[in-house]
Coordinates of C-alpha atoms and ligand atoms in Angstrom, one line a residue:
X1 CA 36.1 87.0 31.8
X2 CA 38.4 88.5 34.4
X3 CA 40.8 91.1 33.4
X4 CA 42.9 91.6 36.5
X5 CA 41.5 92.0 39.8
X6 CA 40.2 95.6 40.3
X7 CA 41.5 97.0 43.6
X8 CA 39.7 96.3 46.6
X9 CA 36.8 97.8 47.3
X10 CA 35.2 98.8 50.6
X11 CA 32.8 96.3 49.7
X12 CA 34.9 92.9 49.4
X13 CA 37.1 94.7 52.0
X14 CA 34.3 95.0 54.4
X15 CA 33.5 91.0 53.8
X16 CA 37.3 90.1 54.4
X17 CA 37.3 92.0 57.4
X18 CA 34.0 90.7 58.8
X19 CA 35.2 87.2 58.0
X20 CA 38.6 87.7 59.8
X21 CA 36.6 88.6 62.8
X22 CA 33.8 86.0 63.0
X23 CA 34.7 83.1 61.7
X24 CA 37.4 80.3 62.5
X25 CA 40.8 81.4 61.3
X26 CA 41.2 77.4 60.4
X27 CA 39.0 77.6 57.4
X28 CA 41.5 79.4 55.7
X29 CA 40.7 81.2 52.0
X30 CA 42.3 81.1 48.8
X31 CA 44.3 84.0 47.2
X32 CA 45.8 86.8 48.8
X33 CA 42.8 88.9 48.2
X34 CA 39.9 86.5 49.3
X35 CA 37.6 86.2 46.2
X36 CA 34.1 87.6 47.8
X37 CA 31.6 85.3 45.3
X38 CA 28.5 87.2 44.6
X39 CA 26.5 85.0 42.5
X40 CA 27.1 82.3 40.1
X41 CA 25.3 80.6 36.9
X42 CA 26.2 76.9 36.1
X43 CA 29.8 77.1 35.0
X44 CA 30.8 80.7 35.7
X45 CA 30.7 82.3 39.1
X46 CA 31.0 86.5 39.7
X47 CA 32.7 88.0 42.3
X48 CA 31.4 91.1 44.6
X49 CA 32.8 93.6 41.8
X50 CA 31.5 92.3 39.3
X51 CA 34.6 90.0 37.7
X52 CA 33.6 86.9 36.0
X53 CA 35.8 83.7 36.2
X54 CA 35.1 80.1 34.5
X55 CA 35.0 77.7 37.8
X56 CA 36.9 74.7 37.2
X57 CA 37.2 73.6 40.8
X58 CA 33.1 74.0 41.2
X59 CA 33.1 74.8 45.4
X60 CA 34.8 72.1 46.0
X61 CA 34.2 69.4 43.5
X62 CA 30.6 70.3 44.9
X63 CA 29.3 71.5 41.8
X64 CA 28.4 68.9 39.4
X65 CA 25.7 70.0 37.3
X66 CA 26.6 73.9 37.4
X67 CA 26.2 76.8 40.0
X68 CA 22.7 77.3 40.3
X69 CA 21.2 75.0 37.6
X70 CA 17.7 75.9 36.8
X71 CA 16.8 72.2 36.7
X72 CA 17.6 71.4 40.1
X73 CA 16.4 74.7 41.4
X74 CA 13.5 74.8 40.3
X75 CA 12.6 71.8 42.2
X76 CA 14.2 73.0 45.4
X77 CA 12.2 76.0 45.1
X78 CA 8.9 74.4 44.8
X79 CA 9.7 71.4 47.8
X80 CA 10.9 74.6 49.8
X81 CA 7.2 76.3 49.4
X82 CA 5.3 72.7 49.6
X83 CA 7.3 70.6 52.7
X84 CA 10.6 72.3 53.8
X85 CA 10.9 69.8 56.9
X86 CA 9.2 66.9 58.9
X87 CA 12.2 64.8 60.3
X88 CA 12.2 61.1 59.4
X89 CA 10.0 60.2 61.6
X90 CA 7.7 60.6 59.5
X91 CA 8.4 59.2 55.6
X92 CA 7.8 61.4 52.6
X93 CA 7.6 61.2 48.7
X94 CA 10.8 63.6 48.4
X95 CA 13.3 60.7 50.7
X96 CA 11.5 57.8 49.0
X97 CA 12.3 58.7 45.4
X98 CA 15.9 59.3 45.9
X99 CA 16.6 56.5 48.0
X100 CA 15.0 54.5 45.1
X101 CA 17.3 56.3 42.8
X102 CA 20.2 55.7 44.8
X103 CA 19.4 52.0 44.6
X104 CA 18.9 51.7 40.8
X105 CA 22.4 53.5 40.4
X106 CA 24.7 52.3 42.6
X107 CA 26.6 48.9 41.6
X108 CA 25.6 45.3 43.0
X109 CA 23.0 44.8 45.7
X110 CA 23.4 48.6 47.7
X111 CA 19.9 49.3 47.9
X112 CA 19.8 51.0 51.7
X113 CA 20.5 54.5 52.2
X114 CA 21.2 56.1 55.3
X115 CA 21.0 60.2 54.8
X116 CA 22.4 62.8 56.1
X117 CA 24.2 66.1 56.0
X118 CA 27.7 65.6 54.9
X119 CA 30.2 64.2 53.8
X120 CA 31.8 63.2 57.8
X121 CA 28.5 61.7 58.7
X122 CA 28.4 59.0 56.1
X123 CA 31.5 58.0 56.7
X124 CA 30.9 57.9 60.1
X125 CA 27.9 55.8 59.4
X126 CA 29.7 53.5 57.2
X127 CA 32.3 52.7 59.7
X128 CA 30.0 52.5 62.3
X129 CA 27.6 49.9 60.5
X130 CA 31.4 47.9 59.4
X131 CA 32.2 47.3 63.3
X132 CA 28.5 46.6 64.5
X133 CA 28.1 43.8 61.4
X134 CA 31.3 41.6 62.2
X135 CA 33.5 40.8 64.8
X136 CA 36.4 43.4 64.6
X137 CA 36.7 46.7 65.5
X138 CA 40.3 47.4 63.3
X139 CA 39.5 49.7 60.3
X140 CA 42.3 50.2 57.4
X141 CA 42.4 53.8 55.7
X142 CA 45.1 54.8 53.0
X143 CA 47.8 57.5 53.6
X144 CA 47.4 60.8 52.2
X145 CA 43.4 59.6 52.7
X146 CA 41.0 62.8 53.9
X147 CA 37.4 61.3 54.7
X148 CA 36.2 64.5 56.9
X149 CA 36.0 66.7 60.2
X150 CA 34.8 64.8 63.4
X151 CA 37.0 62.9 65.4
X152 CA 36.5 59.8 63.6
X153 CA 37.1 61.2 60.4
X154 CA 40.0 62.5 61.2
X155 CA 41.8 59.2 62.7
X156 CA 40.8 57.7 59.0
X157 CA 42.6 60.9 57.6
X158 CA 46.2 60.6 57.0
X159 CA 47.8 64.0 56.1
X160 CA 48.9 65.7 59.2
X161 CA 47.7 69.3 58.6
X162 CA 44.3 67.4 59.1
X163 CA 45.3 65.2 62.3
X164 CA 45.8 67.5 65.1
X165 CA 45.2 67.7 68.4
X166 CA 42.6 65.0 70.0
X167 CA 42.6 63.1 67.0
X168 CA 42.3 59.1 68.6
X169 CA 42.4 56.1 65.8
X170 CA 42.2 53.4 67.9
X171 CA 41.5 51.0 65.6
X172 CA 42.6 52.2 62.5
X173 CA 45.6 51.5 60.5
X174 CA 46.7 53.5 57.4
X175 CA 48.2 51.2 54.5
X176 CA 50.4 52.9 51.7
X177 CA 48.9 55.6 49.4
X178 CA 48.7 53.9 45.3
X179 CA 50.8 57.2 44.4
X180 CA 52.5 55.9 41.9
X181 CA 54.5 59.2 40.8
X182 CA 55.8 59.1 44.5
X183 CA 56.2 55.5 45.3
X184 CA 56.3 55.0 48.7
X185 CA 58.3 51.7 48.4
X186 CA 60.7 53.4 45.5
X187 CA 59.1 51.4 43.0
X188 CA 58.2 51.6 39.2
X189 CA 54.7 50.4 37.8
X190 CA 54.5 47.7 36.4
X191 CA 57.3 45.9 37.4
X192 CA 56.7 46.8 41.1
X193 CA 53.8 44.1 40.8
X194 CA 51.7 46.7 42.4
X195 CA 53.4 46.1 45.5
X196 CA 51.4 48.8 47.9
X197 CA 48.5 46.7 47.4
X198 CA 50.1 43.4 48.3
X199 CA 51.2 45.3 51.3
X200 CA 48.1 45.7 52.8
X201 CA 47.6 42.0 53.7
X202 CA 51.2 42.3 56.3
X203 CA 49.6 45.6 57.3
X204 CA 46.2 43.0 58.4
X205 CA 48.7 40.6 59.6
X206 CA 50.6 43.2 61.9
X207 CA 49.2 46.5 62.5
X208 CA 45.5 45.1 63.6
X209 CA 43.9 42.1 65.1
X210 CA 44.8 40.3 62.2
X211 CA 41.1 40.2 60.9
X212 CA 39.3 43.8 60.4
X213 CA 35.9 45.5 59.6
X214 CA 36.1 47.5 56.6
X215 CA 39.1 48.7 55.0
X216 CA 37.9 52.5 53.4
X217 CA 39.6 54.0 50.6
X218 CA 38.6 56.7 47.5
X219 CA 39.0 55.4 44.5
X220 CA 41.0 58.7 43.5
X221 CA 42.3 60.2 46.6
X222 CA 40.8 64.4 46.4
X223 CA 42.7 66.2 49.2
X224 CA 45.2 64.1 49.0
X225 CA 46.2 65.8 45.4
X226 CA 44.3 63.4 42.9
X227 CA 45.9 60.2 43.4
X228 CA 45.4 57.7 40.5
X229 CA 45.9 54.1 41.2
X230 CA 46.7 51.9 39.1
X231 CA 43.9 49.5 37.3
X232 CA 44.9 46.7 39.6
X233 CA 45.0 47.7 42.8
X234 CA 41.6 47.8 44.3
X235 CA 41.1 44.8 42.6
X236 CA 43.9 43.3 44.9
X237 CA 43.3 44.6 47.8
X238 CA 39.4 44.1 47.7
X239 CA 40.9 40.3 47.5
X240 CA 42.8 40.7 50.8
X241 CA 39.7 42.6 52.2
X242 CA 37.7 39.8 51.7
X243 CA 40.0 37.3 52.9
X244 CA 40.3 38.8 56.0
X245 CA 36.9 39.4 56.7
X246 CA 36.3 43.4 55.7
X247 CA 33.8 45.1 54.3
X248 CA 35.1 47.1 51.2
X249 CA 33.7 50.8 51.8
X250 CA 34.4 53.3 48.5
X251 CA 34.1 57.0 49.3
X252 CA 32.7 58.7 46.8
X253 CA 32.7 62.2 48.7
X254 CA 34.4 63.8 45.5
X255 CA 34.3 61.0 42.7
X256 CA 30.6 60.3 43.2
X257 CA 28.1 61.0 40.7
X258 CA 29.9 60.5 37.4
X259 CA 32.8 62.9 38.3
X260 CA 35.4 59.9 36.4
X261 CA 33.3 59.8 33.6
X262 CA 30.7 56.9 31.9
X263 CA 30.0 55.6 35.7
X264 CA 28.3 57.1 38.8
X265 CA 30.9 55.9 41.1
X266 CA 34.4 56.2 40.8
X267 CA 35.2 52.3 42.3
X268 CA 33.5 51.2 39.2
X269 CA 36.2 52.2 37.1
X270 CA 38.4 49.6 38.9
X271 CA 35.8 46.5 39.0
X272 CA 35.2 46.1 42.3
X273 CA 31.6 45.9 43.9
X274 CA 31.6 47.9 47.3
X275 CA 29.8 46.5 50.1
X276 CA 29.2 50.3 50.9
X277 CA 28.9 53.2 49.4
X278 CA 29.3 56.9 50.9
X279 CA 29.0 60.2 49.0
X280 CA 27.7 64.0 49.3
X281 CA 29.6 67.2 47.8
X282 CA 27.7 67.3 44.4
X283 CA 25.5 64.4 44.9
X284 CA 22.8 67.4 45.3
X285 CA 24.9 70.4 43.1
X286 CA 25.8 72.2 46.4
X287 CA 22.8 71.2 48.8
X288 CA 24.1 69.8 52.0
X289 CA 23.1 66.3 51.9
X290 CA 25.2 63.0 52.5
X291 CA 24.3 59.0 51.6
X292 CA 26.0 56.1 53.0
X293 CA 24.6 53.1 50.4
X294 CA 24.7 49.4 51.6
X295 CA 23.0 46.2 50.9
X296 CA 19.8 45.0 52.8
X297 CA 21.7 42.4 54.8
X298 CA 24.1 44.8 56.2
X299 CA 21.5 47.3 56.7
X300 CA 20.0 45.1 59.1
X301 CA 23.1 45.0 61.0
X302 CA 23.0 48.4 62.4
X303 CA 22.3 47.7 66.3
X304 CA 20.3 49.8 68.0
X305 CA 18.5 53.0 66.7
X306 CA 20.3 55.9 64.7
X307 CA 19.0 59.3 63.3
X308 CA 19.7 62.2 61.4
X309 CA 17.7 65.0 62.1
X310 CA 18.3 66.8 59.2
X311 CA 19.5 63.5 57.1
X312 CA 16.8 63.1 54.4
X313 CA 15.3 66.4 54.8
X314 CA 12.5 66.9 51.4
X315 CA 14.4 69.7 50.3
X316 CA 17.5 68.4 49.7
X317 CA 16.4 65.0 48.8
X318 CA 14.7 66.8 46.5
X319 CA 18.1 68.0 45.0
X320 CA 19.8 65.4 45.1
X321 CA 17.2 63.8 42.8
X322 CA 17.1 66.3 40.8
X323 CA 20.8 66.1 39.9
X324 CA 20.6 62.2 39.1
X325 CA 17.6 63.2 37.0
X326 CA 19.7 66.1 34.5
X327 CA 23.0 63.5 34.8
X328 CA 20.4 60.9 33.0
X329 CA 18.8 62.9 31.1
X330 CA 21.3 65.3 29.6
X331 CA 23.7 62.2 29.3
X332 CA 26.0 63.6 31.2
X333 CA 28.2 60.3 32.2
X334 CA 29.5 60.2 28.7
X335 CA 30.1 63.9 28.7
X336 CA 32.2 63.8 31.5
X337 CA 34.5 60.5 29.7
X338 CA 34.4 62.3 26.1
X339 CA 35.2 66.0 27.4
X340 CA 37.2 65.1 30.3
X341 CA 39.2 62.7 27.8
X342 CA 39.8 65.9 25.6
X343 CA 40.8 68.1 28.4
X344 CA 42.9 65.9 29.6
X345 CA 45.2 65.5 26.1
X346 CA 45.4 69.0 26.4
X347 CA 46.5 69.1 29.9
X348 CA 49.0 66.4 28.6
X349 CA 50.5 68.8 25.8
X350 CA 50.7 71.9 28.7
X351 CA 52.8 68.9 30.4
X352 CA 54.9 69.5 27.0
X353 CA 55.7 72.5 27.0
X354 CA 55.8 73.6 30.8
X355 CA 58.4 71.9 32.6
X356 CA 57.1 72.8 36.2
X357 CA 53.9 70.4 35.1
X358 CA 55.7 67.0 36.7
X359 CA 52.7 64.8 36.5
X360 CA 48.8 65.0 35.0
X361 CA 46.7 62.6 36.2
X362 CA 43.3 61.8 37.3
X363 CA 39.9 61.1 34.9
X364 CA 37.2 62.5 33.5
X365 CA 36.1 65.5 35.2
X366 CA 38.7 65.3 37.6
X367 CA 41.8 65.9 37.2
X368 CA 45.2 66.9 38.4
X369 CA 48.5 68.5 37.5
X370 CA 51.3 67.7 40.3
X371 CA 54.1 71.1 40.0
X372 CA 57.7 70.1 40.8
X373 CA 61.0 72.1 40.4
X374 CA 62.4 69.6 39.1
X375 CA 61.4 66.6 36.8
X376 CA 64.4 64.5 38.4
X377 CA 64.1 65.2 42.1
X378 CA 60.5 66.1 41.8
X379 CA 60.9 68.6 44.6
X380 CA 57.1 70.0 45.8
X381 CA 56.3 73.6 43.9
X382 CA 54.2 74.6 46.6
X383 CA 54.8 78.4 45.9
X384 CA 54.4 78.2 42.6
X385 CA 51.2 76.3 43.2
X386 CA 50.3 79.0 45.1
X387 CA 51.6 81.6 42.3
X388 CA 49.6 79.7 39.2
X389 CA 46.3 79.8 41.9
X390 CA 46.4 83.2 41.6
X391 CA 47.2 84.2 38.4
X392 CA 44.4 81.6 37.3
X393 CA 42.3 83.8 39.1
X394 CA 43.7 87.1 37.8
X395 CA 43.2 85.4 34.2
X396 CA 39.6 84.6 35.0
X397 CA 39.7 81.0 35.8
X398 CA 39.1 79.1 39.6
X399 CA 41.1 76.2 40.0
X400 CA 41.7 74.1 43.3
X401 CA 44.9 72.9 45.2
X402 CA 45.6 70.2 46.9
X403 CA 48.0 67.3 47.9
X404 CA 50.3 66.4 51.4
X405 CA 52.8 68.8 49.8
X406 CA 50.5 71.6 48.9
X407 CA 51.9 71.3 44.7
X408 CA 48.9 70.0 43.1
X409 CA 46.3 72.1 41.1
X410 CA 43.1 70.1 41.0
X411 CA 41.0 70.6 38.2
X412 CA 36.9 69.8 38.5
X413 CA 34.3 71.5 36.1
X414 CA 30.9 70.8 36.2
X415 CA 30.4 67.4 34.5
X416 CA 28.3 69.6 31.4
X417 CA 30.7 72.2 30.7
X418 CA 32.0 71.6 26.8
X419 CA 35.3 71.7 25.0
X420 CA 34.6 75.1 24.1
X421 CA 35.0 75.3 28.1
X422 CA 37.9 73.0 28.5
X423 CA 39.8 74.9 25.8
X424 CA 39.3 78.2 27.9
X425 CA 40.9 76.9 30.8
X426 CA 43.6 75.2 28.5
X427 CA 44.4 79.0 27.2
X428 CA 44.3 80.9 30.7
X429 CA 46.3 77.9 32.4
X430 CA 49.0 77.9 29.5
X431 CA 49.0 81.4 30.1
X432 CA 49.5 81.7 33.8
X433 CA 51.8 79.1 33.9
X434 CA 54.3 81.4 31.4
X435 CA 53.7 84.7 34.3
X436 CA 55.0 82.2 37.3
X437 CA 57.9 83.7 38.4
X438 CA 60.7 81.2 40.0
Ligands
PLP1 C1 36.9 62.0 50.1 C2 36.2 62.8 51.1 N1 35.5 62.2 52.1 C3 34.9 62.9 53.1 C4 34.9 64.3 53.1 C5 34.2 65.0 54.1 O1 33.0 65.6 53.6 P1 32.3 66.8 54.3 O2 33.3 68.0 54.2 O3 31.1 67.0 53.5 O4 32.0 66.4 55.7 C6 35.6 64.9 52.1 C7 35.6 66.4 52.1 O5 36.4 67.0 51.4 C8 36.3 64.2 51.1 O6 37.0 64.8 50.1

């Protein structure tokens, strides 16, 4: 485990200084003194000195079945010697296997994959395939939503540090956030008869051509700091969806693959059947590779051709399989419900005795503690988010942030980790809290 963070060292300073100079000062990185990783072994990573930390945030929410996981490399490393590439123009046993995986796992009919590299793209494709397959072009999204980097992406994206410049959403209208600790209509649930979600039919009636394609939404919004809704509102609005002629589309970027525990996919928690499917970040542990998962009807909608050059690739296909396969076989659905259920009780008594904790929420192997200043006012503790980031770190344990207001510590082990590993971070996270300074 960490002590605290030895001083710099030409080495990591050499990185940090390398970095600074190449790379896009836009992707920004955590902590005051970058962390330079140096290798990593399922849930533990090592920096460039040598320090050890327990990863509870995983890349970011990338890692599901641990940092370099024997199981899946193995199987990467031997597709890597036999077929590293051929492009999908021609098929292979490595993209037929997963997409037949894909199939068996995700709910109702999806039984189409489109792959490719990320996260973006299938949302891209899954918007795309929504306006080619009916007759409107509108598109709703969810405030506080973050569905990736291209220009499309971002119009879907509703938290402005994400929406600058040349960002166009024609097209698109954002609906309230489900954010139930900050009500965006000054309601309480239950009695507010989950009124965000009733919402979204005057949003259809008003704010679009009063019948739309898709309406896209995560079932708990990541970036966006966690957001939980509550258990009826998907099933509402999937209602109003339908009435108005959308396709429901679930991104499951960061809840996909039995992040929420005892499901693959995060919208089954709420009981509603998407008509599409998009994921990636740990769907292959850390391999770039993204799905977009429909039925065969809709499938058959896409006009025209499309491709992904590297979509499908063997390699990463391979991974992605791979993952599905230790998930099944190490039963790690339920371990994600039972020890994400413990952690989370936990999390609950920190709640107890730290007053800056204002809200925990989330499931299974994701979830979230929203700081405040204040319990009444509930005023953002973005510096002290920032100040329990880094003691974390100094204390030997990786945690992520997150949230429109920059206060929420997100919390996302692999799905295998144990309670042993849960009550580590419990102990370092009770601990940093107590060193935040106000
Ligand atoms: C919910 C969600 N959708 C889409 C994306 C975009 O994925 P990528 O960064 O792989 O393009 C992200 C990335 O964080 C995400 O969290």
């Amino acid at each position: 485990m960490a002590t605290q963070p030895k001083s710099t060292t030409s080495r990591s300073e050499e990185v940090v200084r390398k970095h600074r100079e190449y790379l896009w000062p836009a992707v920004t990185n955590y902590y005051r003194e970058p962390l330079v990783a140096d290798h990593a072994s399922m849930q533990y990573v090592w920096d460039i000195e040598g320090n050890k930390y327990l990863d509870f945030f995983g890349g970011i929410l990338t890692i599901g079945v641990g940092h370099c996981n024997p199981k899946v490399t193995s199987k990467i490393k031997a597709q890597v010697d036999k077929l590293q590439h051929t492009s999908t123009l021609y098929p292979n046993e490595a993209i037929v296997a997963l997409a037949e995986k894909l199939a068996q796992i995700t709910p109702g009919r999806l039984q189409k994959s489109f792959l490719t590299n990320s996260g973006t793209e299938a949302n891209e494709a899954a918007i795309l395939l929504a306006r080619m397959a009916g007759s409107s072009y509108d598109v709703v999204a969810l405030r506080h939503a973050y569905s990736g980097g291209s220009t499309l992406a971002k119009g879907l994206t509703a938290q402005a540090a994400w929406r600058k410049s040349g960002v166009i959403s024609v097209g698109i209208a954002h609906a309230l956030s489900p954010y139930c600790y900050r009500c965006p209509l000054s309601l309480k649930y239950p009695d507010c008869g989950v009124a965000c979600a009733n919402d979204v039919e005057n949003l259809i009636q008003t704010g679009t051509s009063g019948s739309i394609a898709a309406f896209l939404a995560e079932p708990i919004q990541g970036v966006g700091g966690f957001i939980t809704p509550p258990p009826e509102y998907f099933k509402i609005v999937f209602r109003i969806v339908k009435d108005y002629g959308g396709l429901f589309i679930s991104d499951e970027v960061q809840t996909g693959f039995g992040r929420t525990g005892k499901k693959w996919f995060g919208i089954e928690q709420w009981e509603v059947t998407p008509d599409i499917i998009t994921c990636a970040k740990s769907m292959a542990n850390g391999v770039p590779v993204g799905a977009t998962i429909t039925t065969a009807e809709l499938a058959a909608k896409f006009q025209g051709l499309t491709i992904s050059t590297f979509g499908g690739n063997p390699v990463t296909s391979v991974a992605a399989r791979a993952v599905i396969d230790v998930i099944e076989e190490e039963n790690l659905l339920e371990n994600a419900h039972t020890v994400g259920g413990y952690f989370r009780g936990k999390l609950e008594e920190l709640k107890e005795k730290h007053c800056l904790i204002g809200d925990v929420r989330g499931m299974g192997m994701m979830q979230g503690l929203e700081l405040v200043r204040d319990r009444q006012t509930k005023e953002p503790a973005a510096a002290e988010t920032t100040q329990l980031m880094e003691r974390a770190r100094s204390n030997g344990l990786l945690i992520g942030k997150g949230g429109l207001y920059a206060n929420v510590i997100r919390l996302a082990p692999p799905l295998n980790i144990s309670k042993a590993d849960a009550d580590a971070a419990i102990l370092i996270l009770d601990r940093s809290l107590s060193e935040i300074r106000t």
